[in-house]
Tab-separated table of C-alpha atoms in Angstrom:
chain	number	residue	atom	x	y	z
A	1	MET	CA	-37.674	80.003	-12.457
A	2	PHE	CA	-36.720	79.582	-16.258
A	3	LEU	CA	-33.674	77.415	-16.384
A	4	LEU	CA	-31.302	79.260	-18.829
A	5	THR	CA	-32.645	82.767	-18.008
A	6	GLY	CA	-32.429	81.668	-14.227
A	7	LEU	CA	-28.737	80.602	-14.680
A	8	LEU	CA	-27.924	83.861	-16.368
A	9	ALA	CA	-29.415	85.826	-13.529
A	10	ALA	CA	-27.407	83.875	-11.077
A	11	LEU	CA	-24.167	84.491	-12.915
A	12	PRO	CA	-23.034	87.605	-10.930
A	13	THR	CA	-23.521	85.787	-7.692
A	14	ALA	CA	-20.238	83.727	-7.550
A	15	GLY	CA	-18.313	86.684	-8.617
A	16	LEU	CA	-19.588	89.086	-6.243
A	17	ALA	CA	-18.969	86.731	-3.244
A	18	GLN	CA	-15.518	85.911	-4.252
A	19	GLY	CA	-14.254	89.123	-5.714
A	20	GLU	CA	-13.984	87.653	-9.232
A	21	SER	CA	-16.041	86.773	-12.201
A	22	ALA	CA	-15.825	83.057	-12.219
A	23	PRO	CA	-17.998	80.569	-14.094
A	24	ALA	CA	-20.637	78.707	-12.220
A	25	GLU	CA	-19.570	75.225	-11.564
A	26	GLY	CA	-22.773	73.404	-11.038
A	27	GLY	CA	-26.007	73.277	-8.949
A	28	ALA	CA	-29.518	72.049	-8.900
A	29	ALA	CA	-32.117	72.750	-11.435
A	30	GLU	CA	-34.730	75.373	-10.739
A	31	PRO	CA	-36.897	74.361	-7.664
A	32	ALA	CA	-40.515	73.117	-7.685
A	33	GLU	CA	-43.000	71.656	-5.257
A	34	ASP	CA	-45.967	69.492	-5.849
A	35	ASN	CA	-46.110	66.902	-8.437
A	36	PRO	CA	-49.209	67.069	-10.745
A	37	ALA	CA	-51.693	64.263	-10.445
A	38	GLY	CA	-50.664	61.232	-12.452
A	39	HIS	CA	-47.360	62.673	-13.640
A	40	GLY	CA	-43.879	60.977	-12.776
A	41	ARG	CA	-44.680	59.523	-9.334
A	42	ALA	CA	-42.714	56.457	-8.635
A	43	GLY	CA	-43.912	56.007	-5.058
A	44	ASN	CA	-40.761	56.957	-3.434
A	45	ASP	CA	-39.364	60.584	-3.185
A	46	ARG	CA	-35.878	59.177	-3.927
A	47	ALA	CA	-37.209	57.761	-7.195
A	48	GLU	CA	-39.625	60.539	-8.327
A	49	ARG	CA	-39.391	61.008	-12.094
A	50	PHE	CA	-41.541	63.005	-14.657
A	51	ASP	CA	-42.193	61.381	-18.179
A	52	CYS	CA	-41.597	64.114	-20.556
A	53	GLN	CA	-43.723	62.282	-23.191
A	54	ALA	CA	-46.751	63.477	-21.106
A	55	LEU	CA	-46.486	66.934	-22.680
A	56	SER	CA	-46.842	65.684	-26.153
A	57	ALA	CA	-50.300	64.439	-25.336
A	58	GLN	CA	-51.498	67.510	-23.536
A	59	PRO	CA	-53.661	70.161	-25.542
A	60	ALA	CA	-52.561	73.821	-25.669
A	61	PRO	CA	-53.233	75.502	-22.508
A	62	GLU	CA	-56.193	77.914	-22.032
A	63	SER	CA	-55.284	79.852	-19.054
A	64	ALA	CA	-52.198	81.971	-17.926
A	65	ARG	CA	-51.792	79.489	-15.187
A	66	GLY	CA	-51.779	76.576	-17.559
A	67	TRP	CA	-49.210	78.261	-19.833
A	68	LEU	CA	-46.895	78.944	-16.964
A	69	GLU	CA	-47.000	75.431	-15.661
A	70	ARG	CA	-46.409	74.096	-19.252
A	71	SER	CA	-43.445	76.366	-19.778
A	72	LEU	CA	-41.699	75.439	-16.559
A	73	TRP	CA	-41.990	71.654	-17.608
A	74	ALA	CA	-40.897	72.605	-21.185
A	75	ASN	CA	-37.674	74.163	-19.780
A	76	HIS	CA	-36.885	70.756	-18.211
A	77	CYS	CA	-38.073	68.365	-20.746
A	78	TYR	CA	-36.861	70.088	-24.153
A	79	ALA	CA	-33.264	69.709	-25.536
A	80	PHE	CA	-32.392	72.588	-27.814
A	81	GLN	CA	-29.571	74.973	-28.949
A	82	ALA	CA	-30.177	78.674	-29.263
A	83	ARG	CA	-28.729	82.053	-30.033
A	84	ALA	CA	-29.868	84.900	-27.783
A	85	VAL	CA	-29.183	88.650	-26.708
A	86	ARG	CA	-29.287	89.993	-23.237
A	87	ILE	CA	-29.818	93.699	-22.829
A	88	GLY	CA	-29.353	95.479	-19.578
A	89	SER	CA	-27.525	98.168	-17.734
A	90	ASP	CA	-24.357	96.548	-18.629
A	91	GLY	CA	-25.097	96.786	-22.336
A	92	VAL	CA	-25.910	94.229	-25.070
A	93	ARG	CA	-24.451	90.743	-24.819
A	94	SER	CA	-24.864	87.921	-27.460
A	95	LEU	CA	-24.905	84.365	-25.990
A	96	ALA	CA	-24.927	80.619	-27.379
A	97	LEU	CA	-27.302	78.642	-25.179
A	98	SER	CA	-27.888	74.848	-24.928
A	99	HIS	CA	-30.043	72.517	-22.753
A	100	ASP	CA	-29.474	68.794	-22.865
A	101	ILE	CA	-30.843	65.849	-20.867
A	102	VAL	CA	-28.541	62.665	-20.307
A	103	GLU	CA	-29.854	59.909	-18.265
A	104	GLY	CA	-32.610	62.033	-16.508
A	105	VAL	CA	-30.010	64.769	-15.453
A	106	GLU	CA	-30.124	68.158	-17.131
A	107	ARG	CA	-27.149	70.159	-18.385
A	108	GLU	CA	-27.426	73.734	-19.465
A	109	VAL	CA	-24.504	75.936	-20.894
A	110	ALA	CA	-24.379	79.651	-21.708
A	111	ARG	CA	-21.596	80.996	-23.714
A	112	PHE	CA	-21.018	84.556	-24.273
A	113	LEU	CA	-20.110	85.437	-27.834
A	114	ASP	CA	-18.676	88.950	-27.300
A	115	GLY	CA	-16.365	90.232	-24.745
A	116	PRO	CA	-14.173	87.778	-22.670
A	117	PRO	CA	-14.829	84.197	-23.889
A	118	VAL	CA	-16.854	83.018	-20.570
A	119	VAL	CA	-18.805	79.929	-20.291
A	120	PHE	CA	-21.280	79.109	-17.581
A	121	GLU	CA	-22.506	75.491	-16.919
A	122	ARG	CA	-25.001	73.867	-14.557
A	123	ARG	CA	-26.245	70.452	-14.137
A	124	GLY	CA	-29.027	69.031	-11.922
A	125	ARG	CA	-32.267	67.510	-11.471
A	126	VAL	CA	-35.772	69.301	-11.033
A	127	GLY	CA	-35.404	70.921	-7.753
A	128	ARG	CA	-37.668	71.400	-4.868
A	129	LEU	CA	-39.046	74.660	-3.552
A	130	LYS	CA	-38.603	73.791	0.235
A	131	TRP	CA	-36.352	71.840	2.491
A	132	ALA	CA	-37.844	68.499	3.879
A	133	ASP	CA	-39.644	69.234	7.165
A	134	GLY	CA	-39.239	65.983	9.549
A	135	ASP	CA	-40.726	63.043	7.992
A	136	GLY	CA	-43.214	64.730	5.867
A	137	ALA	CA	-43.050	64.255	2.100
A	138	VAL	CA	-41.866	67.057	-0.141
A	139	ALA	CA	-43.222	66.468	-3.553
A	140	ALA	CA	-41.874	68.533	-6.520
A	141	SER	CA	-42.925	69.838	-9.804
A	142	PRO	CA	-43.730	73.234	-11.590
A	143	ALA	CA	-47.354	72.718	-10.553
A	144	GLY	CA	-46.137	73.539	-7.002
A	145	ILE	CA	-44.450	76.728	-8.157
A	146	VAL	CA	-47.611	77.851	-9.909
A	147	ALA	CA	-49.707	77.110	-6.841
A	148	HIS	CA	-47.197	78.833	-4.595
A	149	LEU	CA	-47.247	82.111	-6.685
A	150	GLU	CA	-51.060	82.513	-6.051
A	151	GLY	CA	-51.353	85.453	-3.704
A	152	LEU	CA	-47.874	86.975	-4.748
A	153	TYR	CA	-48.444	87.776	-8.392
A	154	ARG	CA	-51.202	88.213	-10.847
A	155	LEU	CA	-51.114	86.253	-14.057
A	156	ARG	CA	-52.754	87.130	-17.353
A	157	LEU	CA	-52.417	86.284	-21.093
A	158	SER	CA	-52.032	89.431	-23.215
A	159	GLY	CA	-52.345	88.265	-26.924
A	160	GLU	CA	-50.046	86.595	-29.519
A	161	GLU	CA	-46.851	87.704	-31.292
A	162	ARG	CA	-44.222	86.316	-33.559
A	163	LEU	CA	-40.600	85.931	-32.531
A	164	ALA	CA	-37.646	84.170	-33.855
A	165	ASN	CA	-39.801	83.004	-36.685
A	166	ARG	CA	-42.117	81.225	-34.096
A	167	ASN	CA	-45.567	81.951	-32.838
A	168	THR	CA	-45.703	82.932	-29.061
A	169	VAL	CA	-48.309	83.845	-26.523
A	170	ARG	CA	-47.440	86.604	-24.165
A	171	LEU	CA	-47.759	86.054	-20.426
A	172	ASP	CA	-47.805	88.991	-17.929
A	173	ILE	CA	-46.762	88.428	-14.386
A	174	GLU	CA	-47.499	91.338	-12.110
A	175	PRO	CA	-46.540	91.368	-8.437
A	176	LEU	CA	-49.207	92.198	-5.935
A	177	ASP	CA	-46.887	94.242	-3.763
A	178	ASP	CA	-43.797	96.418	-4.337
A	179	LEU	CA	-41.421	93.949	-2.870
A	180	ARG	CA	-40.577	92.193	-6.121
A	181	TYR	CA	-40.317	92.735	-9.905
A	182	GLY	CA	-42.845	92.071	-12.578
A	183	HIS	CA	-42.158	89.999	-15.620
A	184	ARG	CA	-43.327	89.506	-19.343
A	185	PHE	CA	-42.815	86.280	-20.996
A	186	TRP	CA	-43.341	85.402	-24.608
A	187	LEU	CA	-43.736	81.636	-24.746
A	188	ASP	CA	-43.487	79.361	-27.910
A	189	MET	CA	-46.764	78.093	-28.700
A	190	ALA	CA	-45.348	74.815	-30.169
A	191	THR	CA	-43.222	73.864	-27.059
A	192	GLY	CA	-43.851	76.296	-24.216
A	193	LEU	CA	-40.245	77.441	-24.178
A	194	PRO	CA	-39.754	81.156	-23.328
A	195	LEU	CA	-38.407	83.037	-26.281
A	196	LYS	CA	-38.299	86.454	-24.696
A	197	GLN	CA	-38.369	87.740	-21.114
A	198	ILE	CA	-38.730	91.497	-19.871
A	199	LEU	CA	-37.925	92.187	-16.204
A	200	LEU	CA	-39.678	95.323	-14.839
A	201	ASP	CA	-39.049	97.179	-11.675
A	202	GLU	CA	-41.489	98.418	-9.152
A	203	GLN	CA	-42.185	101.502	-11.210
A	204	GLY	CA	-42.664	99.424	-14.356
A	205	ARG	CA	-39.541	100.425	-15.914
A	206	VAL	CA	-37.628	97.754	-18.042
A	207	VAL	CA	-34.659	96.451	-16.160
A	208	GLU	CA	-33.507	93.752	-18.485
A	209	THR	CA	-34.687	92.042	-21.751
A	210	PHE	CA	-33.430	88.625	-22.665
A	211	GLN	CA	-34.545	87.425	-26.064
A	212	ILE	CA	-33.770	84.042	-28.113
A	213	THR	CA	-33.147	85.300	-31.609
A	214	GLN	CA	-32.783	81.656	-33.109
A	215	LEU	CA	-34.268	78.477	-31.634
A	216	ASN	CA	-32.512	75.251	-33.318
A	217	ARG	CA	-34.360	71.866	-33.249
A	218	PRO	CA	-36.188	71.878	-29.859
A	219	ARG	CA	-36.654	68.018	-29.238
A	220	LEU	CA	-38.816	66.660	-26.465
A	221	HIS	CA	-36.892	64.249	-24.352
A	222	GLN	CA	-37.805	60.674	-25.230
A	223	GLY	CA	-37.767	59.607	-21.578
A	224	ALA	CA	-38.039	60.785	-17.950
A	225	ILE	CA	-36.083	63.508	-15.934
A	226	ASP	CA	-35.132	63.015	-12.396
A	227	LEU	CA	-36.743	64.921	-9.623
A	228	ASP	CA	-34.225	65.837	-6.667
A	229	ARG	CA	-34.283	63.965	-3.539
A	230	ALA	CA	-35.700	65.530	-0.344
A	231	ARG	CA	-33.156	67.241	1.505
A	232	PRO	CA	-33.220	68.009	5.316
A	233	ALA	CA	-32.533	71.662	6.145
A	234	PRO	CA	-29.066	72.574	7.513
A	235	ASP	CA	-28.558	73.710	10.962
A	236	ASP	CA	-27.155	77.270	10.152
A	237	PRO	CA	-26.343	79.464	13.263
A	238	TRP	CA	-27.580	82.502	11.373
A	239	ARG	CA	-30.792	83.205	9.694
A	240	PRO	CA	-32.686	86.209	8.132
A	241	THR	CA	-35.717	87.255	10.380
A	242	TRP	CA	-37.365	89.004	7.678
A	243	LEU	CA	-38.029	88.009	3.947
A	244	PRO	CA	-40.726	89.075	1.547
A	245	ASP	CA	-43.929	87.023	1.840
A	246	GLY	CA	-43.509	83.742	-0.031
A	247	PHE	CA	-39.773	83.540	0.070
A	248	THR	CA	-38.526	80.247	1.348
A	249	ALA	CA	-35.093	78.700	1.423
A	250	LYS	CA	-34.244	76.508	-1.529
A	251	PRO	CA	-32.872	73.162	-0.929
A	252	VAL	CA	-29.836	73.362	-3.059
A	253	GLU	CA	-26.231	72.623	-2.390
A	254	THR	CA	-24.389	75.967	-2.336
A	255	ARG	CA	-20.882	74.711	-1.321
A	256	SER	CA	-18.429	75.275	-4.013
A	257	PRO	CA	-14.526	75.050	-4.332
A	258	ARG	CA	-14.334	78.814	-4.061
A	259	HIS	CA	-16.268	78.677	-0.691
A	260	ASN	CA	-14.260	77.594	2.319
A	261	GLU	CA	-16.152	76.288	5.409
A	262	ALA	CA	-16.221	79.927	6.884
A	263	VAL	CA	-18.368	81.015	4.177
A	264	GLY	CA	-22.246	80.478	4.686
A	265	HIS	CA	-24.347	80.682	1.533
A	266	ARG	CA	-28.203	80.058	1.217
A	267	VAL	CA	-30.629	80.815	-1.724
A	268	TYR	CA	-34.261	82.045	-1.088
A	269	SER	CA	-37.069	82.127	-3.614
A	270	ASP	CA	-40.801	82.854	-3.927
A	271	GLY	CA	-40.956	80.481	-6.893
A	272	LEU	CA	-40.027	83.200	-9.300
A	273	ALA	CA	-37.705	85.818	-7.864
A	274	THR	CA	-34.437	84.648	-6.116
A	275	LEU	CA	-32.041	86.189	-3.675
A	276	SER	CA	-28.625	84.912	-2.506
A	277	LEU	CA	-27.404	85.461	1.167
A	278	PHE	CA	-23.626	85.021	2.115
A	279	VAL	CA	-22.257	85.357	5.537
A	280	GLU	CA	-18.466	85.232	6.130
A	281	PRO	CA	-15.905	86.499	8.496
A	282	VAL	CA	-14.654	90.070	7.838
A	283	ALA	CA	-11.109	89.202	6.717
A	284	GLY	CA	-8.807	89.020	3.840
A	285	ARG	CA	-8.703	91.131	0.685
A	286	ASP	CA	-11.817	89.966	-0.941
A	287	GLN	CA	-13.969	91.986	1.501
A	288	LEU	CA	-16.401	94.515	0.005
A	289	MET	CA	-17.276	97.894	0.990
A	290	PRO	CA	-20.467	98.158	3.047
A	291	GLY	CA	-23.415	99.736	0.944
A	292	LEU	CA	-25.275	99.048	-2.023
A	293	HIS	CA	-23.608	97.689	-5.048
A	294	ARG	CA	-24.696	97.219	-8.688
A	295	LEU	CA	-23.620	94.208	-10.868
A	296	GLY	CA	-25.344	93.906	-14.051
A	297	VAL	CA	-29.142	93.982	-13.653
A	298	SER	CA	-28.651	92.852	-9.839
A	299	HIS	CA	-27.984	94.627	-6.879
A	300	ALA	CA	-26.049	93.552	-3.775
A	301	ALA	CA	-26.503	94.920	-0.236
A	302	VAL	CA	-23.385	94.660	1.813
A	303	ARG	CA	-23.286	94.977	5.552
A	304	HIS	CA	-20.438	94.447	8.123
A	305	ARG	CA	-22.146	93.144	11.188
A	306	GLU	CA	-21.348	91.672	14.647
A	307	LEU	CA	-22.625	88.169	14.399
A	308	GLY	CA	-21.517	85.409	16.752
A	309	GLY	CA	-19.036	87.341	18.566
A	310	GLN	CA	-17.095	88.199	15.332
A	311	ALA	CA	-17.131	90.785	12.596
A	312	ARG	CA	-18.897	89.269	9.539
A	313	GLN	CA	-19.615	90.366	6.051
A	314	VAL	CA	-23.243	89.921	4.978
A	315	VAL	CA	-24.114	90.067	1.377
A	316	VAL	CA	-27.575	89.887	-0.070
A	317	MET	CA	-28.075	90.047	-3.751
A	318	GLY	CA	-30.557	89.426	-6.402
A	319	GLU	CA	-32.975	91.018	-9.085
A	320	LEU	CA	-35.132	92.552	-6.360
A	321	PRO	CA	-35.748	96.211	-5.174
A	322	PRO	CA	-32.627	97.416	-3.449
A	323	ARG	CA	-34.337	98.331	-0.439
A	324	VAL	CA	-35.584	94.737	0.002
A	325	LEU	CA	-32.082	93.419	-0.209
A	326	ILE	CA	-30.928	96.069	2.374
A	327	ARG	CA	-33.752	95.081	4.753
A	328	VAL	CA	-32.935	91.285	4.575
A	329	ALA	CA	-29.203	91.967	5.170
A	330	ASP	CA	-30.119	94.067	8.272
A	331	SER	CA	-32.289	91.241	9.643
A	332	VAL	CA	-29.675	88.549	9.844
A	333	THR	CA	-29.240	87.251	13.327
A	334	TRP	CA	-27.027	84.676	14.906
A	335	GLN	CA	-27.876	81.912	17.246
A	336	ALA	CA	-25.168	79.443	18.566
A	337	PRO	CA	-26.037	75.921	18.374
A	338	ALA	CA	-27.512	74.317	21.373
A	339	ASP	CA	-24.705	72.265	22.324
A	340	ASP	CA	-22.523	75.294	22.413
A	341	ALA	CA	-24.868	77.250	24.802
A	342	SER	CA	-23.812	77.909	28.254
A	343	PRO	CA	-25.770	75.631	30.861
């Protein structure tokens, strides 16, 4: 959901699937759905844009929903540099963060300042929550994410605090079931940027704390940002037959130089929580032991399954309850393309 924290949450995915800890090499920005009325429409999905200057004219939100939507737009529209700490089961890490916008395209970078000198980078446009369906238009914006979250989470404001020498408002996001984690966000009152995030498991225990300790010169982009084009859904022979309510396949390009054609990869999200699903033949030395693995604050469920007449490794990972990841992995089925079926 939030760009830089979302980038950090996705970091272990590439390493687990490939047996290495490799930097992310790119990808679409966080997905969204409906465009708010009067904002950024260009009359054509391929030319959709959002004018970031619209944020400067908006009054401070009065509701939890309004603060969430403003924060989502702020993540796309503000350029900044920051220092942050991330506290999880793997210890405390300090980072340097940056978010820039060049010709409507966002670029975000996370550099770890202790331990191995690892740099993660992602470029992209404002994404969409769903694949295009037929000829129907698929609009995009954080307003769509907020609408989609209704019925999945309860949003409420919980007072004001001062963090990183800035005034913030606290936003609590509580899941309405036990299939996803809860969140607390401290949002900068001047910009809407998240300065602190706490992830809570289904028992309310803190899983991870991410906090910006210094926010340097946040600048509202003096122009428009691009929204990603509508993409038709790929025709995968495999699919999960169960996902938690509200989870849909995100229309993002998942192919990378580290993935050959035999590796299938899709990303699913409810607009806030995200899981990655990998399907590949069981072969070579990069295979994982079946079972449940922990990687940082994420878990990964690994299954070796007979799919499509071949032994395949199924990996499902994300910041979700482990039993949810296991159930998704066990639900994957294979259906041969129609042109391969016997007459």
